[in-house]
Short mmCIF file of C-alpha atoms in Angstrom, two decimals:
data_model
loop_
_atom_site.label_atom_id
_atom_site.label_comp_id
_atom_site.label_asym_id
_atom_site.label_seq_id
_atom_site.Cartn_x
_atom_site.Cartn_y
_atom_site.Cartn_z
CA MET A 209 -30.31 -129.46 -97.93
CA GLU A 210 -31.11 -128.89 -101.60
CA LEU A 211 -29.85 -126.61 -104.37
CA SER A 212 -32.44 -125.13 -106.74
CA TRP A 213 -33.74 -121.86 -108.12
CA PHE A 214 -35.87 -121.59 -104.99
CA SER A 215 -32.86 -121.97 -102.69
CA MET A 216 -31.01 -119.29 -104.67
CA GLY A 217 -34.01 -116.99 -104.27
CA ILE A 218 -34.03 -117.57 -100.51
CA ALA A 219 -30.28 -116.85 -100.40
CA GLY A 220 -30.88 -113.65 -102.36
CA LEU A 221 -33.56 -112.47 -99.95
CA GLU A 222 -31.32 -113.18 -96.96
CA ALA A 223 -28.49 -111.25 -98.62
CA ALA A 224 -30.88 -108.36 -99.34
CA ILE A 225 -31.73 -108.18 -95.63
CA LEU A 226 -28.00 -108.05 -94.81
CA ILE A 227 -27.51 -105.32 -97.43
CA GLY A 228 -30.25 -103.24 -95.82
CA LEU A 229 -28.76 -103.77 -92.36
CA LEU A 230 -25.29 -102.79 -93.56
CA ALA A 231 -26.69 -99.66 -95.23
CA VAL A 232 -28.26 -98.67 -91.91
CA LEU A 233 -24.99 -99.28 -90.04
CA LEU A 234 -23.05 -97.14 -92.50
CA SER A 235 -25.54 -94.29 -92.16
CA ARG A 236 -25.12 -93.99 -88.38
CA LYS A 237 -22.94 -91.30 -86.88
CA GLU A 238 -21.43 -93.25 -83.98
CA HIS A 239 -17.66 -93.38 -83.67
CA TYR A 240 -17.41 -97.17 -84.12
CA ARG A 241 -18.25 -96.92 -87.81
CA TYR A 242 -14.91 -95.21 -88.44
CA VAL A 243 -12.66 -97.57 -86.53
CA ARG A 244 -14.28 -100.97 -87.09
CA GLY A 245 -13.71 -101.35 -90.79
CA GLY A 246 -13.33 -105.11 -90.30
CA LEU A 247 -17.01 -105.33 -89.36
CA ILE A 248 -18.01 -103.65 -92.63
CA GLN A 249 -15.71 -105.89 -94.66
CA GLY A 250 -17.08 -108.98 -92.93
CA PHE A 251 -20.61 -107.96 -93.85
CA LEU A 252 -19.64 -107.58 -97.50
CA VAL A 253 -17.96 -110.99 -97.62
CA VAL A 254 -20.94 -112.74 -96.00
CA ILE A 255 -23.36 -111.04 -98.41
CA PHE A 256 -21.32 -112.20 -101.39
CA LEU A 257 -20.73 -115.74 -100.14
CA ARG A 258 -24.40 -116.33 -99.30
CA LEU A 259 -25.24 -116.52 -102.99
CA TRP A 260 -22.33 -118.88 -103.65
CA LEU A 261 -23.61 -121.18 -100.87
CA PRO A 262 -27.35 -121.05 -101.64
CA TRP A 263 -28.43 -124.34 -100.09
CA THR A 264 -31.58 -124.36 -97.99
CA PHE A 265 -33.61 -126.86 -95.98
CA TRP A 266 -36.91 -125.78 -97.55
CA ASP A 267 -38.49 -127.61 -100.45
CA GLY A 268 -39.39 -125.01 -103.05
CA ARG A 269 -41.92 -127.24 -104.80
CA GLU A 270 -44.27 -126.73 -101.89
CA PHE A 271 -44.44 -122.99 -102.64
CA PHE A 272 -43.76 -122.50 -106.36
CA SER A 273 -43.90 -124.70 -109.42
CA PRO A 274 -40.61 -125.59 -111.15
CA ALA A 275 -41.61 -123.45 -114.14
CA CYS A 276 -42.16 -120.39 -111.92
CA GLN A 277 -38.83 -120.93 -110.16
CA SER A 278 -37.02 -121.22 -113.49
CA LEU A 279 -38.70 -118.07 -114.82
CA VAL A 280 -37.58 -116.01 -111.81
CA GLY A 281 -34.09 -117.49 -112.05
CA TRP A 282 -33.74 -116.59 -115.72
CA ILE A 283 -34.93 -113.04 -115.03
CA TRP A 284 -32.28 -112.75 -112.31
CA LEU A 285 -29.56 -114.04 -114.64
CA ALA A 286 -30.72 -111.74 -117.44
CA GLY A 287 -30.44 -108.71 -115.15
CA MET A 288 -26.98 -109.81 -114.01
CA MET A 289 -25.88 -110.12 -117.64
CA VAL A 290 -27.18 -106.66 -118.52
CA GLN A 291 -25.51 -105.08 -115.47
CA GLY A 292 -22.30 -106.98 -116.18
CA VAL A 293 -22.19 -105.67 -119.76
CA ARG A 294 -22.76 -102.11 -118.52
CA TYR A 295 -19.93 -102.29 -115.98
CA ALA A 296 -17.67 -103.95 -118.56
CA ILE A 297 -18.24 -101.04 -120.95
CA VAL A 298 -17.43 -98.51 -118.21
CA SER A 299 -14.29 -100.48 -117.30
CA ILE A 300 -13.12 -100.61 -120.93
CA GLN A 301 -13.70 -96.88 -121.30
CA GLN A 302 -11.70 -96.17 -118.14
CA ARG A 303 -8.83 -98.39 -119.26
CA ALA A 304 -8.71 -96.64 -122.63
CA TRP A 305 -8.77 -93.24 -120.92
CA LEU A 306 -5.95 -94.18 -118.53
CA ARG A 307 -3.92 -95.59 -121.42
CA HIS A 308 -4.34 -92.27 -123.18
CA LEU A 309 -3.20 -90.39 -120.06
CA ARG A 310 -0.11 -92.59 -119.80
CA THR A 311 0.91 -91.55 -123.32
CA LEU A 312 0.49 -87.86 -122.47
CA TYR A 313 1.89 -87.50 -118.97
CA PRO A 314 4.98 -89.30 -117.65
CA LEU A 315 5.29 -90.56 -114.10
CA GLN A 316 6.73 -88.20 -111.53
CA ARG A 317 8.32 -88.83 -108.17
CA ILE A 318 7.48 -86.33 -105.45
CA ALA A 319 9.48 -86.24 -102.24
CA GLY A 320 7.59 -87.74 -99.31
CA CYS A 321 5.07 -89.64 -101.47
CA PRO A 322 5.55 -93.42 -101.67
CA TYR A 323 3.62 -93.73 -104.96
CA PRO A 324 4.28 -92.32 -108.44
CA VAL A 325 2.20 -89.36 -109.63
CA ARG A 326 0.79 -88.35 -113.01
CA MET A 327 -0.10 -84.67 -113.35
CA GLY A 328 -1.86 -83.20 -116.37
CA GLU A 329 -4.39 -80.67 -117.65
CA ARG A 330 -6.89 -83.32 -118.73
CA ILE A 331 -7.19 -84.73 -115.22
CA GLU A 332 -10.13 -83.04 -113.52
CA GLU A 333 -9.59 -83.90 -109.85
CA PRO A 334 -7.15 -85.79 -107.60
CA GLY A 335 -7.78 -89.51 -107.35
CA VAL A 336 -6.58 -93.07 -107.81
CA MET A 337 -7.87 -95.11 -110.74
CA GLY A 338 -7.28 -98.37 -112.54
CA TRP A 339 -5.09 -101.24 -111.42
CA GLU A 340 -1.81 -99.37 -111.05
CA LYS A 341 -0.82 -97.81 -107.77
CA THR A 342 -0.60 -94.33 -109.23
CA ILE A 343 -1.97 -90.99 -108.04
CA TYR A 344 -3.55 -88.71 -110.65
CA LEU A 345 -3.51 -84.94 -110.09
CA PRO A 346 -4.80 -82.01 -112.15
CA ASP A 347 -2.17 -79.57 -113.38
CA LEU A 348 -2.94 -76.67 -111.03
CA HIS A 349 -0.82 -74.21 -109.10
CA TRP A 350 -0.19 -76.33 -106.02
CA GLU A 351 0.97 -74.82 -102.78
CA PRO A 352 3.44 -77.09 -100.92
CA MET A 353 0.99 -77.73 -98.07
CA GLU A 354 -1.89 -78.39 -100.48
CA LEU A 355 0.16 -80.92 -102.40
CA ARG A 356 1.29 -82.66 -99.21
CA CYS A 357 -2.28 -83.01 -97.86
CA VAL A 358 -3.69 -84.29 -101.13
CA LEU A 359 -0.89 -86.84 -101.50
CA LEU A 360 -1.46 -88.01 -97.91
CA HIS A 361 -5.16 -88.53 -98.63
CA GLU A 362 -4.69 -90.40 -101.91
CA SER A 363 -1.79 -92.48 -100.56
CA ALA A 364 -4.03 -93.63 -97.70
CA HIS A 365 -6.57 -94.87 -100.26
CA LEU A 366 -3.86 -96.97 -101.91
CA ASP A 367 -2.52 -98.21 -98.57
CA HIS A 368 -5.95 -99.54 -97.54
CA ARG A 369 -6.83 -100.97 -101.00
CA ASP A 370 -10.04 -98.97 -101.14
CA LEU A 371 -10.34 -99.49 -104.89
CA TRP A 372 -10.69 -103.23 -104.32
CA TRP A 373 -13.59 -102.67 -101.93
CA LEU A 374 -15.27 -100.38 -104.43
CA ARG A 375 -14.89 -103.09 -107.09
CA PHE A 376 -16.34 -105.56 -104.62
CA GLY A 377 -19.30 -103.23 -104.13
CA ASN A 378 -19.76 -103.04 -107.91
CA GLY A 379 -19.85 -106.84 -107.98
CA LEU A 380 -22.64 -106.78 -105.40
CA ARG A 381 -24.53 -104.28 -107.56
CA ILE A 382 -24.28 -106.66 -110.52
CA VAL A 383 -25.47 -109.69 -108.56
CA TYR A 384 -28.16 -107.97 -106.46
CA TRP A 385 -29.34 -105.51 -109.12
CA TRP A 386 -32.95 -105.98 -108.00
CA CYS A 387 -32.27 -104.97 -104.37
CA PRO A 388 -33.97 -101.58 -103.77
CA TRP A 389 -31.36 -100.28 -101.29
CA MET A 390 -28.27 -101.43 -103.19
CA GLY A 391 -27.62 -97.90 -104.49
CA ARG A 392 -27.87 -96.51 -100.97
CA LEU A 393 -25.31 -99.05 -99.77
CA GLY A 394 -22.90 -98.05 -102.55
CA ALA A 395 -23.12 -94.36 -101.63
CA HIS A 396 -22.64 -95.06 -97.91
CA LEU A 397 -19.72 -97.39 -98.66
CA GLU A 398 -17.90 -94.69 -100.62
CA PHE A 399 -18.53 -92.16 -97.84
CA PHE A 400 -17.29 -94.66 -95.25
CA LEU A 401 -14.04 -95.26 -97.16
CA GLU A 402 -13.42 -91.51 -97.51
CA THR A 403 -14.09 -90.91 -93.82
CA ARG A 404 -11.90 -93.83 -92.76
CA VAL A 405 -9.03 -92.42 -94.81
CA ASP A 406 -9.39 -89.03 -93.12
CA GLN A 407 -9.38 -90.72 -89.72
CA LYS A 408 -6.24 -92.69 -90.59
CA VAL A 409 -4.48 -89.55 -91.77
CA ALA A 410 -5.58 -87.72 -88.62
CA SER A 411 -4.04 -90.42 -86.43
CA SER A 412 -0.66 -89.87 -88.08
CA LEU A 413 -0.69 -86.06 -87.77
CA ALA A 414 -0.41 -83.69 -84.86
CA PRO A 415 -3.63 -81.86 -83.87
CA ASP A 416 -2.52 -78.56 -85.41
CA GLU A 417 -1.41 -80.36 -88.60
CA TYR A 418 -4.76 -82.13 -88.91
CA LEU A 419 -6.56 -78.78 -88.66
CA ILE A 420 -4.48 -77.52 -91.56
CA TYR A 421 -5.20 -80.79 -93.42
CA ALA A 422 -8.98 -80.31 -93.06
CA GLN A 423 -8.77 -76.66 -94.13
CA VAL A 424 -6.73 -77.58 -97.20
CA LEU A 425 -9.22 -80.25 -98.32
CA LEU A 426 -12.11 -77.80 -97.96
CA GLY A 427 -10.19 -75.19 -99.91
CA MET A 428 -9.40 -77.74 -102.61
CA GLU A 429 -13.11 -78.12 -103.39
CA LYS A 430 -13.38 -74.40 -104.18
CA LYS A 431 -10.20 -74.53 -106.22
CA LEU A 432 -11.45 -77.46 -108.27
CA ARG A 433 -14.82 -75.81 -108.87
CA LYS A 434 -13.10 -72.75 -110.35
CA SER A 435 -11.27 -74.93 -112.86
CA SER A 436 -14.28 -77.15 -113.63
CA ALA A 437 -15.30 -75.19 -116.75
CA ARG A 438 -11.83 -75.55 -118.24
CA GLY A 439 -11.69 -79.21 -117.22
CA LYS A 440 -15.02 -80.05 -118.83
CA ALA A 441 -14.05 -78.42 -122.11
CA GLN A 442 -10.77 -80.31 -122.18
CA GLN A 443 -12.52 -83.54 -121.27
CA MET A 444 -14.95 -83.16 -124.19
CA SER A 445 -12.10 -82.60 -126.61
CA SER A 446 -10.11 -85.50 -125.18
CA TYR A 447 -12.97 -87.94 -125.69
CA LEU A 448 -13.00 -87.31 -129.44
CA TRP A 449 -10.08 -89.69 -129.84
CA GLY A 450 -12.22 -92.51 -128.45
CA LEU A 451 -14.98 -92.54 -131.08
CA ARG A 452 -13.62 -95.72 -132.61
CA MET A 453 -13.60 -97.35 -129.18
CA GLU A 454 -17.21 -96.26 -128.67
CA GLN A 455 -18.21 -98.01 -131.89
CA ARG A 456 -16.49 -101.19 -130.74
CA LEU A 457 -18.30 -101.03 -127.41
CA LYS A 458 -21.64 -100.65 -129.18
CA ARG A 459 -20.89 -103.79 -131.20
CA VAL A 460 -20.02 -105.64 -128.01
CA LEU A 461 -23.27 -104.49 -126.39
CA THR A 462 -25.28 -105.55 -129.45
CA ALA A 463 -23.62 -108.96 -129.52
CA GLY A 464 -24.20 -109.36 -125.78
CA SER A 465 -27.88 -108.45 -126.14
CA LEU A 466 -28.27 -110.97 -128.96
CA ALA A 467 -26.59 -113.65 -126.84
CA LEU A 468 -28.91 -112.77 -123.97
CA VAL A 469 -32.01 -113.15 -126.17
CA LEU A 470 -30.80 -116.51 -127.52
CA THR A 471 -29.95 -117.72 -124.02
CA LEU A 472 -33.38 -116.81 -122.74
CA ALA A 473 -35.07 -118.37 -125.76
CA PHE A 474 -33.31 -121.71 -125.36
CA GLY A 475 -33.63 -121.50 -121.59
CA PHE A 476 -37.40 -121.11 -121.62
CA GLN A 477 -37.67 -124.08 -123.96
CA GLY A 478 -36.23 -126.16 -121.15
CA LEU A 479 -38.79 -125.08 -118.56
CA GLU A 480 -40.77 -127.93 -117.15
CA SER A 481 -44.43 -127.85 -118.07
CA PRO A 482 -47.05 -129.03 -115.56
CA ALA A 483 -47.97 -132.04 -117.70
CA PHE A 484 -44.42 -133.26 -118.25
CA ASP A 485 -44.13 -135.18 -114.97
CA ALA A 486 -47.35 -137.20 -115.33
CA TYR A 487 -47.99 -140.94 -115.00
CA TRP A 488 -50.59 -143.47 -113.88
CA VAL A 489 -50.19 -145.50 -110.70
CA ALA A 490 -51.82 -148.94 -110.58
CA ARG A 491 -52.75 -149.47 -106.93
CA ALA A 492 -53.28 -152.77 -105.16
CA ASP A 493 -56.96 -151.96 -104.49
CA GLY A 494 -57.76 -152.09 -108.22
CA THR A 495 -57.82 -148.33 -108.91
CA MET A 496 -55.72 -146.18 -111.22
CA TRP A 497 -54.45 -142.80 -110.01
CA LEU A 498 -53.25 -140.04 -112.36
CA ILE A 499 -50.29 -138.19 -110.81
CA GLU A 500 -49.18 -134.82 -112.22
CA ASN A 501 -46.23 -133.01 -110.64
CA GLY A 502 -46.61 -135.02 -107.44
CA LYS A 503 -50.36 -134.37 -107.03
CA VAL A 504 -53.33 -136.71 -107.59
CA LYS A 505 -55.39 -135.36 -110.49
CA GLU A 506 -57.77 -138.25 -111.25
CA ARG A 507 -58.86 -141.63 -109.87
CA LYS A 508 -60.77 -144.34 -111.71
CA PRO A 509 -61.30 -148.11 -111.53
CA ALA A 510 -58.86 -150.24 -113.47
CA GLU A 511 -61.67 -151.65 -115.66
CA ARG A 512 -62.63 -148.22 -116.93
CA PHE A 513 -59.00 -147.25 -117.39
CA PHE A 514 -58.19 -150.10 -119.75
CA GLU A 515 -61.26 -149.37 -121.88
CA GLN A 516 -59.52 -146.26 -123.25
CA GLU A 517 -56.00 -145.65 -124.53
CA SER A 518 -53.43 -143.51 -122.70
CA ASP A 519 -49.97 -142.38 -123.77
CA LEU A 520 -48.79 -141.85 -120.19
CA PRO A 521 -46.60 -144.47 -118.51
CA ILE A 522 -48.02 -146.85 -115.90
CA VAL A 523 -46.19 -147.47 -112.63
CA TRP A 524 -47.19 -150.27 -110.29
CA GLU A 525 -47.52 -149.29 -106.66
CA ARG A 526 -44.96 -151.77 -105.43
CA GLU A 527 -42.35 -150.26 -107.80
CA ARG A 528 -42.72 -146.91 -106.00
CA GLY A 529 -42.25 -148.38 -102.60
CA GLY A 530 -45.96 -148.27 -101.70
#
């Protein structure tokens, strides 16, 4: 087995096939997709590990030149760097936004909910965000049953560590940015996690309670849509405080782009040219063979060879095991 740019490309193609297969599995309507979450998680782990174990039995030099392999590898790394910078900017923005919310709204404890809750006007919709196990709720007029159902749903997300799997999916998007069905997998993964949570909540409720739970969640969508205009206006005003952070992020993006250009420039200088691995072989039959990148380019008698000068090294056949 060998490790090279070619082997990493083969590993990437194999992972892309697994990504497509997983996207198809998540799009099916059979019941097993809701209860066999371990199968989905196993697929994600195998897809990620395949690139970290990219060895292959194939010799890439038989298909592509070293320069071509290096070019494709640098393009892959450049795309990963760009995607990584984009996700880093989004992550920094979210952290700044959550830090701002923590200064505005204190934690609350609600009876029957195992996790703390932050409730405020600048929160648009219920959800879990960041690294803290905290539930965020908009400041609406909550009926007791509505509040209970929403807290059950969001608590189930925290119980099953769904945010970690979403981060794992974002990591796959960074690594396999060139995969055409990566976006489809991300959408199906989010839908799968939401559906699995509803199934888990349903298993802990009585049939009549689950019917109320489903009706409440459907009614919540209408309730949130009515307050969307107010939420968007408040969100625009709340983002004004982050202009200085936006400027810092732009500097980070500019510095990252400059580092990317310099990395590519120095990287391409190290690409192997076709004439770099060239030498003459003096054979026992009195002929001289010119070898370039493992291929015979020219043959001539030794007498004619020594009549002209050559800067390439000469290797005797016996030194190469011939």
